[in-house]
mmCIF file of C-alpha atoms in Angstrom:
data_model
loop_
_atom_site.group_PDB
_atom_site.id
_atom_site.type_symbol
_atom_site.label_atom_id
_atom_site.label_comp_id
_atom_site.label_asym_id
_atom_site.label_seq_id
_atom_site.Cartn_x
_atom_site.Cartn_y
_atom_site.Cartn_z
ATOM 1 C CA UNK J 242 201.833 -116.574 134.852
ATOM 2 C CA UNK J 243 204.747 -114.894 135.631
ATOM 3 C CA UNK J 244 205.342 -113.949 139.043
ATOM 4 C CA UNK J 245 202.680 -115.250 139.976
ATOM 5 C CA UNK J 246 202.822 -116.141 144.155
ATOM 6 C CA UNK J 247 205.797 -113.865 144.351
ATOM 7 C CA UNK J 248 204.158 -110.869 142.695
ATOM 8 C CA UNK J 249 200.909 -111.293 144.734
ATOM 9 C CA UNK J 250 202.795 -110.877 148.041
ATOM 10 C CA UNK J 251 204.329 -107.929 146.906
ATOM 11 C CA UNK J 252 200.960 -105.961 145.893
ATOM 12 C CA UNK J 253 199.372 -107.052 148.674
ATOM 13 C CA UNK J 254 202.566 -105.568 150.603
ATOM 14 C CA UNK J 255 202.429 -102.240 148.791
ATOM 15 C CA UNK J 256 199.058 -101.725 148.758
ATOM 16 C CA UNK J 257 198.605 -101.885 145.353
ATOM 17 C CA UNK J 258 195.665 -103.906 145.229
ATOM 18 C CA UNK J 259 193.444 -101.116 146.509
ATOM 19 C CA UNK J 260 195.049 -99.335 143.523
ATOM 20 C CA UNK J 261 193.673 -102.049 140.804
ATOM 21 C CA UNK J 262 190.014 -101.586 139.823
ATOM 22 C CA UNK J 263 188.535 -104.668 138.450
ATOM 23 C CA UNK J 264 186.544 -104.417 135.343
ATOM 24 C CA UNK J 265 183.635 -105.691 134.957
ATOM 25 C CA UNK J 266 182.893 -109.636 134.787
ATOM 26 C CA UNK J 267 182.499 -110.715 131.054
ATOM 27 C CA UNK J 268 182.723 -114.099 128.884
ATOM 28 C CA UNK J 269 184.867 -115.032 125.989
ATOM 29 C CA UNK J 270 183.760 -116.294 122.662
ATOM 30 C CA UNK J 271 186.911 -118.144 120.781
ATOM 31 C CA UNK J 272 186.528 -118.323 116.638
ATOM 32 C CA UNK J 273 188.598 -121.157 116.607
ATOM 33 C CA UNK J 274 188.932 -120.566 112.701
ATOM 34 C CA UNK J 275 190.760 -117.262 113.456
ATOM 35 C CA UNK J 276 193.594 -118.999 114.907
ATOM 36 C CA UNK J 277 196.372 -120.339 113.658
ATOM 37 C CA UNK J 278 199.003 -122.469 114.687
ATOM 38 C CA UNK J 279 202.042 -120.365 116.409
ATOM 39 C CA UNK J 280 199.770 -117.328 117.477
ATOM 40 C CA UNK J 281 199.195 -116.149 120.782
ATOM 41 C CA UNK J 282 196.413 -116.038 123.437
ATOM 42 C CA UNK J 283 196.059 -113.753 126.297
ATOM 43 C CA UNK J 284 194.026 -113.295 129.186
ATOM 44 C CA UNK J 285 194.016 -110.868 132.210
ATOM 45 C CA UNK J 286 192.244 -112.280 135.382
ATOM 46 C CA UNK J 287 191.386 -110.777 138.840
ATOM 47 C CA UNK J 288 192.718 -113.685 141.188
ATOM 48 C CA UNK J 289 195.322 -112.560 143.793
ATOM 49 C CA UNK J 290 198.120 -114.345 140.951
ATOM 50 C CA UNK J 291 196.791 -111.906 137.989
ATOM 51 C CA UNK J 292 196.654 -108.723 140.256
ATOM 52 C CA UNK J 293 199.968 -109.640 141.196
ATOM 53 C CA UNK J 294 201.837 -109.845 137.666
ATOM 54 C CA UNK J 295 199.723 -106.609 136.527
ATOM 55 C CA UNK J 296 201.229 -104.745 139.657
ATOM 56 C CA UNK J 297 204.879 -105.548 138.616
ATOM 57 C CA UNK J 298 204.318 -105.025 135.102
ATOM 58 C CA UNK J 299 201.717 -102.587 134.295
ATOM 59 C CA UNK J 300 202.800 -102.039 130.829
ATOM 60 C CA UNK J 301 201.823 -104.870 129.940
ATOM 61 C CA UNK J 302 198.048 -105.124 129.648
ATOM 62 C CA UNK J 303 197.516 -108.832 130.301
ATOM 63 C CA UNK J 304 198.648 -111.492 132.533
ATOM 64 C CA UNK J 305 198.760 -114.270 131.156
ATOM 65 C CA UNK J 306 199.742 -115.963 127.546
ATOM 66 C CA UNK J 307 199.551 -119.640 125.631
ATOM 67 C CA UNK J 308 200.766 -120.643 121.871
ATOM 68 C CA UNK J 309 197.842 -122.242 119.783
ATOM 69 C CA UNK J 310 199.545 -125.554 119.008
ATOM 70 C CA UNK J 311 196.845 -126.672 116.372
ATOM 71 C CA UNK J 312 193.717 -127.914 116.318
ATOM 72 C CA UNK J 313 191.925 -131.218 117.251
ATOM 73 C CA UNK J 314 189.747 -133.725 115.314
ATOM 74 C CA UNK J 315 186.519 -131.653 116.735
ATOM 75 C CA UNK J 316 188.439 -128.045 115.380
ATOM 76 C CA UNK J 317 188.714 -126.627 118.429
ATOM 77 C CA UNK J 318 191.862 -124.467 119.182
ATOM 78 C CA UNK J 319 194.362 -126.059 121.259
ATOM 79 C CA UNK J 320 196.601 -124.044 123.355
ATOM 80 C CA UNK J 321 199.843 -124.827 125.471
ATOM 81 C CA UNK J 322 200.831 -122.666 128.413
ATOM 82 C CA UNK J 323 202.758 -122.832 131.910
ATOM 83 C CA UNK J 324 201.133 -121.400 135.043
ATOM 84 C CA UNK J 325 200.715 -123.078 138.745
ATOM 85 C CA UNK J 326 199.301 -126.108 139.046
ATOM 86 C CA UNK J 327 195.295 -125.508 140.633
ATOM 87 C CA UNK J 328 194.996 -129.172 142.103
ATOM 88 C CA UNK J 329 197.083 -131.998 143.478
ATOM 89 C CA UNK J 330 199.189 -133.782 140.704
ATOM 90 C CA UNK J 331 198.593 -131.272 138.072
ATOM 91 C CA UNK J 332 202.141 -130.074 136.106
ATOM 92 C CA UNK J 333 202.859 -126.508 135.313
ATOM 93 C CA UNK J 334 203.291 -126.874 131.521
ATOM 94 C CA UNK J 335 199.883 -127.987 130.068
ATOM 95 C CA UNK J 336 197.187 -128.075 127.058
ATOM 96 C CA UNK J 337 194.143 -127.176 126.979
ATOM 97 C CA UNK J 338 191.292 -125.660 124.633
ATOM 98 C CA UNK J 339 191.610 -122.099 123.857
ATOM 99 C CA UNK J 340 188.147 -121.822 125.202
ATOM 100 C CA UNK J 341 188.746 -123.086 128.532
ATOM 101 C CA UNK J 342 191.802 -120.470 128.715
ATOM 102 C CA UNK J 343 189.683 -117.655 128.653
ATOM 103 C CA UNK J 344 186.957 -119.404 130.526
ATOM 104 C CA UNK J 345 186.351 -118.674 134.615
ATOM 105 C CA UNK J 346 184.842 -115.911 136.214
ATOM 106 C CA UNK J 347 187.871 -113.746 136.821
ATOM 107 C CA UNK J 348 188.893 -113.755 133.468
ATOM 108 C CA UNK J 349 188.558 -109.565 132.817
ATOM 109 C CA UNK J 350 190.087 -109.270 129.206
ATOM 110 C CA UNK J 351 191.436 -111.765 126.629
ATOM 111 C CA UNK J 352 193.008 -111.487 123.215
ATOM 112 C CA UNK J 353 194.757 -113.322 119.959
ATOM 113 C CA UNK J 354 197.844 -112.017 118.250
ATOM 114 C CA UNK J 355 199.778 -113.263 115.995
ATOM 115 C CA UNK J 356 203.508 -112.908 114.010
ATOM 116 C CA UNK J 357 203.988 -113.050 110.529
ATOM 117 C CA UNK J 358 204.987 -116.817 110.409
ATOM 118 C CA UNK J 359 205.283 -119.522 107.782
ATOM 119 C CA UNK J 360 203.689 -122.660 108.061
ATOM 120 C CA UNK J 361 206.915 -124.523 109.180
ATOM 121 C CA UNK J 362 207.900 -121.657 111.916
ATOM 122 C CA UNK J 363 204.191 -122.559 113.444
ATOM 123 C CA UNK J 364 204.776 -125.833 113.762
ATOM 124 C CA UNK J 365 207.842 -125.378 115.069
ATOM 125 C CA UNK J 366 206.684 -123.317 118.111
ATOM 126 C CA UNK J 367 204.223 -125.978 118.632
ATOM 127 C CA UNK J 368 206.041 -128.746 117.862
ATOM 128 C CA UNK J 369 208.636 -127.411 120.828
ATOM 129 C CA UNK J 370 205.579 -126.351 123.303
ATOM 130 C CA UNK J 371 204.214 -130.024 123.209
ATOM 131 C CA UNK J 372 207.441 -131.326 123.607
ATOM 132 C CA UNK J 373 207.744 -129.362 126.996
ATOM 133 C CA UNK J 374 204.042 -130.520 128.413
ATOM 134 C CA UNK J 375 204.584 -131.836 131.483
ATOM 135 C CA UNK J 376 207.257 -129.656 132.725
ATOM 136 C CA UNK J 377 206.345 -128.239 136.032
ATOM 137 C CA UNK J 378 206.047 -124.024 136.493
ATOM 138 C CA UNK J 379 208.837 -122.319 137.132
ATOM 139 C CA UNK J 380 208.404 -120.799 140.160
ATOM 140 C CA UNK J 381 211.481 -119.099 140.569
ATOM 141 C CA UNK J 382 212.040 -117.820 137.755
ATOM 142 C CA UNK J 383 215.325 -118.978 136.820
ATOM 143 C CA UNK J 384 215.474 -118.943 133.136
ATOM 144 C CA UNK J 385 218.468 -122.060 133.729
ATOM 145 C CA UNK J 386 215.994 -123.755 135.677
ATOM 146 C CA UNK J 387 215.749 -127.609 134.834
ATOM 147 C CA UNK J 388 212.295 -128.657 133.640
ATOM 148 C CA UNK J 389 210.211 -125.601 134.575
ATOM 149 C CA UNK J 390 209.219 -122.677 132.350
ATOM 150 C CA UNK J 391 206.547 -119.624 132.911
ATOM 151 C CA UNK J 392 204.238 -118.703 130.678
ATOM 152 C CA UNK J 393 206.229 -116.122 128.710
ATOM 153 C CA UNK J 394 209.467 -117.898 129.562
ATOM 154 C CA UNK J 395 207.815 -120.560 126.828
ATOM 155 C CA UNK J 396 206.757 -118.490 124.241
ATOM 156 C CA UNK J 397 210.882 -117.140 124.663
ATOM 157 C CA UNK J 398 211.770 -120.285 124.356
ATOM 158 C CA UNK J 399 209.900 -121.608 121.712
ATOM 159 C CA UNK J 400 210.740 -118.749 119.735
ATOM 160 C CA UNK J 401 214.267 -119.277 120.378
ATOM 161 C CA UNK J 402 213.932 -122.749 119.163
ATOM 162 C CA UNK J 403 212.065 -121.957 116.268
ATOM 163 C CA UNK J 404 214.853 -119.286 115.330
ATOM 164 C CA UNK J 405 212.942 -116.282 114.706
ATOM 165 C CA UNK J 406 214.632 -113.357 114.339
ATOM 166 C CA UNK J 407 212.750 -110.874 116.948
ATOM 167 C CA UNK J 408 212.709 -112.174 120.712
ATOM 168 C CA UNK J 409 211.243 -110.597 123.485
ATOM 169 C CA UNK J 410 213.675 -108.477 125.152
ATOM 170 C CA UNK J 411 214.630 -109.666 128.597
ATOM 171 C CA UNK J 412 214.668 -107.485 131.696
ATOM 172 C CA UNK J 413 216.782 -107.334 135.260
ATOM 173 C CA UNK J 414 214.025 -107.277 138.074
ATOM 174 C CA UNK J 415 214.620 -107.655 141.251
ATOM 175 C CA UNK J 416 212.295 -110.497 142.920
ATOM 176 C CA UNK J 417 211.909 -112.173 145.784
ATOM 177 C CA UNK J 418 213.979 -114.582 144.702
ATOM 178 C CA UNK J 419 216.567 -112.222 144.422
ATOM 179 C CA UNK J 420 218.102 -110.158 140.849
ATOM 180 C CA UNK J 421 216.723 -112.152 138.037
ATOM 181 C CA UNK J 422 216.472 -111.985 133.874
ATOM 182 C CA UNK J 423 212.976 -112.208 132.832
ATOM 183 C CA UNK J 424 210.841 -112.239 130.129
ATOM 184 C CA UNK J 425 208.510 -109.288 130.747
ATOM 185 C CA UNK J 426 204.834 -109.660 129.118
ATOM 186 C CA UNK J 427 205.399 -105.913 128.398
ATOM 187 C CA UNK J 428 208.417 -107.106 126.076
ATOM 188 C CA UNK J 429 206.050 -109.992 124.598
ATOM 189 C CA UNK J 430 203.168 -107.141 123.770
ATOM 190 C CA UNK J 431 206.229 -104.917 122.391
ATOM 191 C CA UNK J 432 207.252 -106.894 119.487
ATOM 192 C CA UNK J 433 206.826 -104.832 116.445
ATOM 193 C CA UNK J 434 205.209 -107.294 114.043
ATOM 194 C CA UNK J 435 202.399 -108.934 116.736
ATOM 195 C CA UNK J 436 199.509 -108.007 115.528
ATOM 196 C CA UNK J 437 196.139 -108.253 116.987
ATOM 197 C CA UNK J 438 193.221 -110.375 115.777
ATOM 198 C CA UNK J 439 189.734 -109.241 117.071
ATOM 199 C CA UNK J 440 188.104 -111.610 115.145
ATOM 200 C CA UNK J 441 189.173 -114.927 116.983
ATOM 201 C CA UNK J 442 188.701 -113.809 120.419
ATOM 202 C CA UNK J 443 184.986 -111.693 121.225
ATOM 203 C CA UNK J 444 183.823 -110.459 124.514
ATOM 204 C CA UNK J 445 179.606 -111.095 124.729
ATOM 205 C CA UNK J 446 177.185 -108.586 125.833
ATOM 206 C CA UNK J 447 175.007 -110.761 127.087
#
């Protein structure tokens, strides 16, 4: 997540929590089909870390993103993505199923996208995410920092690796941490040729 402790402290200083309505709680059905290697998947929560990055950057919608690496033997979607570790030991950079990512109670919204890759740039993205599992988060943001990535630092990055054309643009923000050049999700969510897929991510009713 980016921002994430930083960001909380500074809606909680403004106030702007009281100005963040929570949506309704809901659950996330992933058609693991849908997905392909190299796409994208989002997810907005409600914890004090999600409330924080939607405060800074509004514009962007969501709070959170992973890259589907692939798929294992069972066919689920696997995604990589960098956030703080929740318990002792954990690293920042890690996989998981793309239905655990949009799994927990304060998940509010959730969403696929995708570019218009070839086979090889897909694997390359994932190919470069795994390589980078086990990094820890980058908490301060630095994109020179050793080791460490956030979660839209690594989709940057990857992309960067993979050499594809269109990059998210970065911003200047000043953080906490002082001036810094970041990777805004806002800038992710901006590039022209993401495109949605409704199909592979579906909010039940019941």
């Amino acid at each position: 997540m980016l921002f994430a402790g930083a960001a909380a402290l500074t809606v909680a200083g403004s106030g702007g929590l009281t100005l963040l309505h929570p949506t309704p709680a809901a659950r996330w059905q992933i058609d693991d089909v849908a997905l392909r290697t190299g796409d994208l998947l989002f997810r907005r929560t409600v914890s004090l870390e999600g409330l924080g990055v939607r405060a800074i950057d509004a514009a962007g919608r969501f709070s959170h993103v992973g890259l589907i690496v692939g798929h294992d033997v069972q066919g689920r979607a696997r995604v990589v993505h960098a956030c703080p570790p929740e318990q002792a030991g954990q690293t920042g950079v890690r996989e998981t199923t793309a239905q655990d990512f949009v799994a927990g109670g304060d998940v509010r919204d959730a969403a696929a996208a995708g570019l218009p890759l070839s086979a090889a740039q897909g694997q390359r993205l994932a190919a470069w995410a795994l390589q980078h599992v086990g990094w820890r988060f980058n908490a301060d943001f630095q994109l020179s920092a050793p080791h460490a990535l956030y979660c839209t630092e690594l989709i940057w990055a990857a992309m960067r690796a993979a050499q594809l054309q269109r990059l998210p643009k970065l911003a200047h923000w000043s953080t906490p941490f002082g001036a810094r050049e970041v990777v805004p999700m806002s800038a992710l969510l901006a590039l022209p040729d993401l495109r949605f897929l409704p199909q592979a991510v579906q909010r039940l009713t019941a």
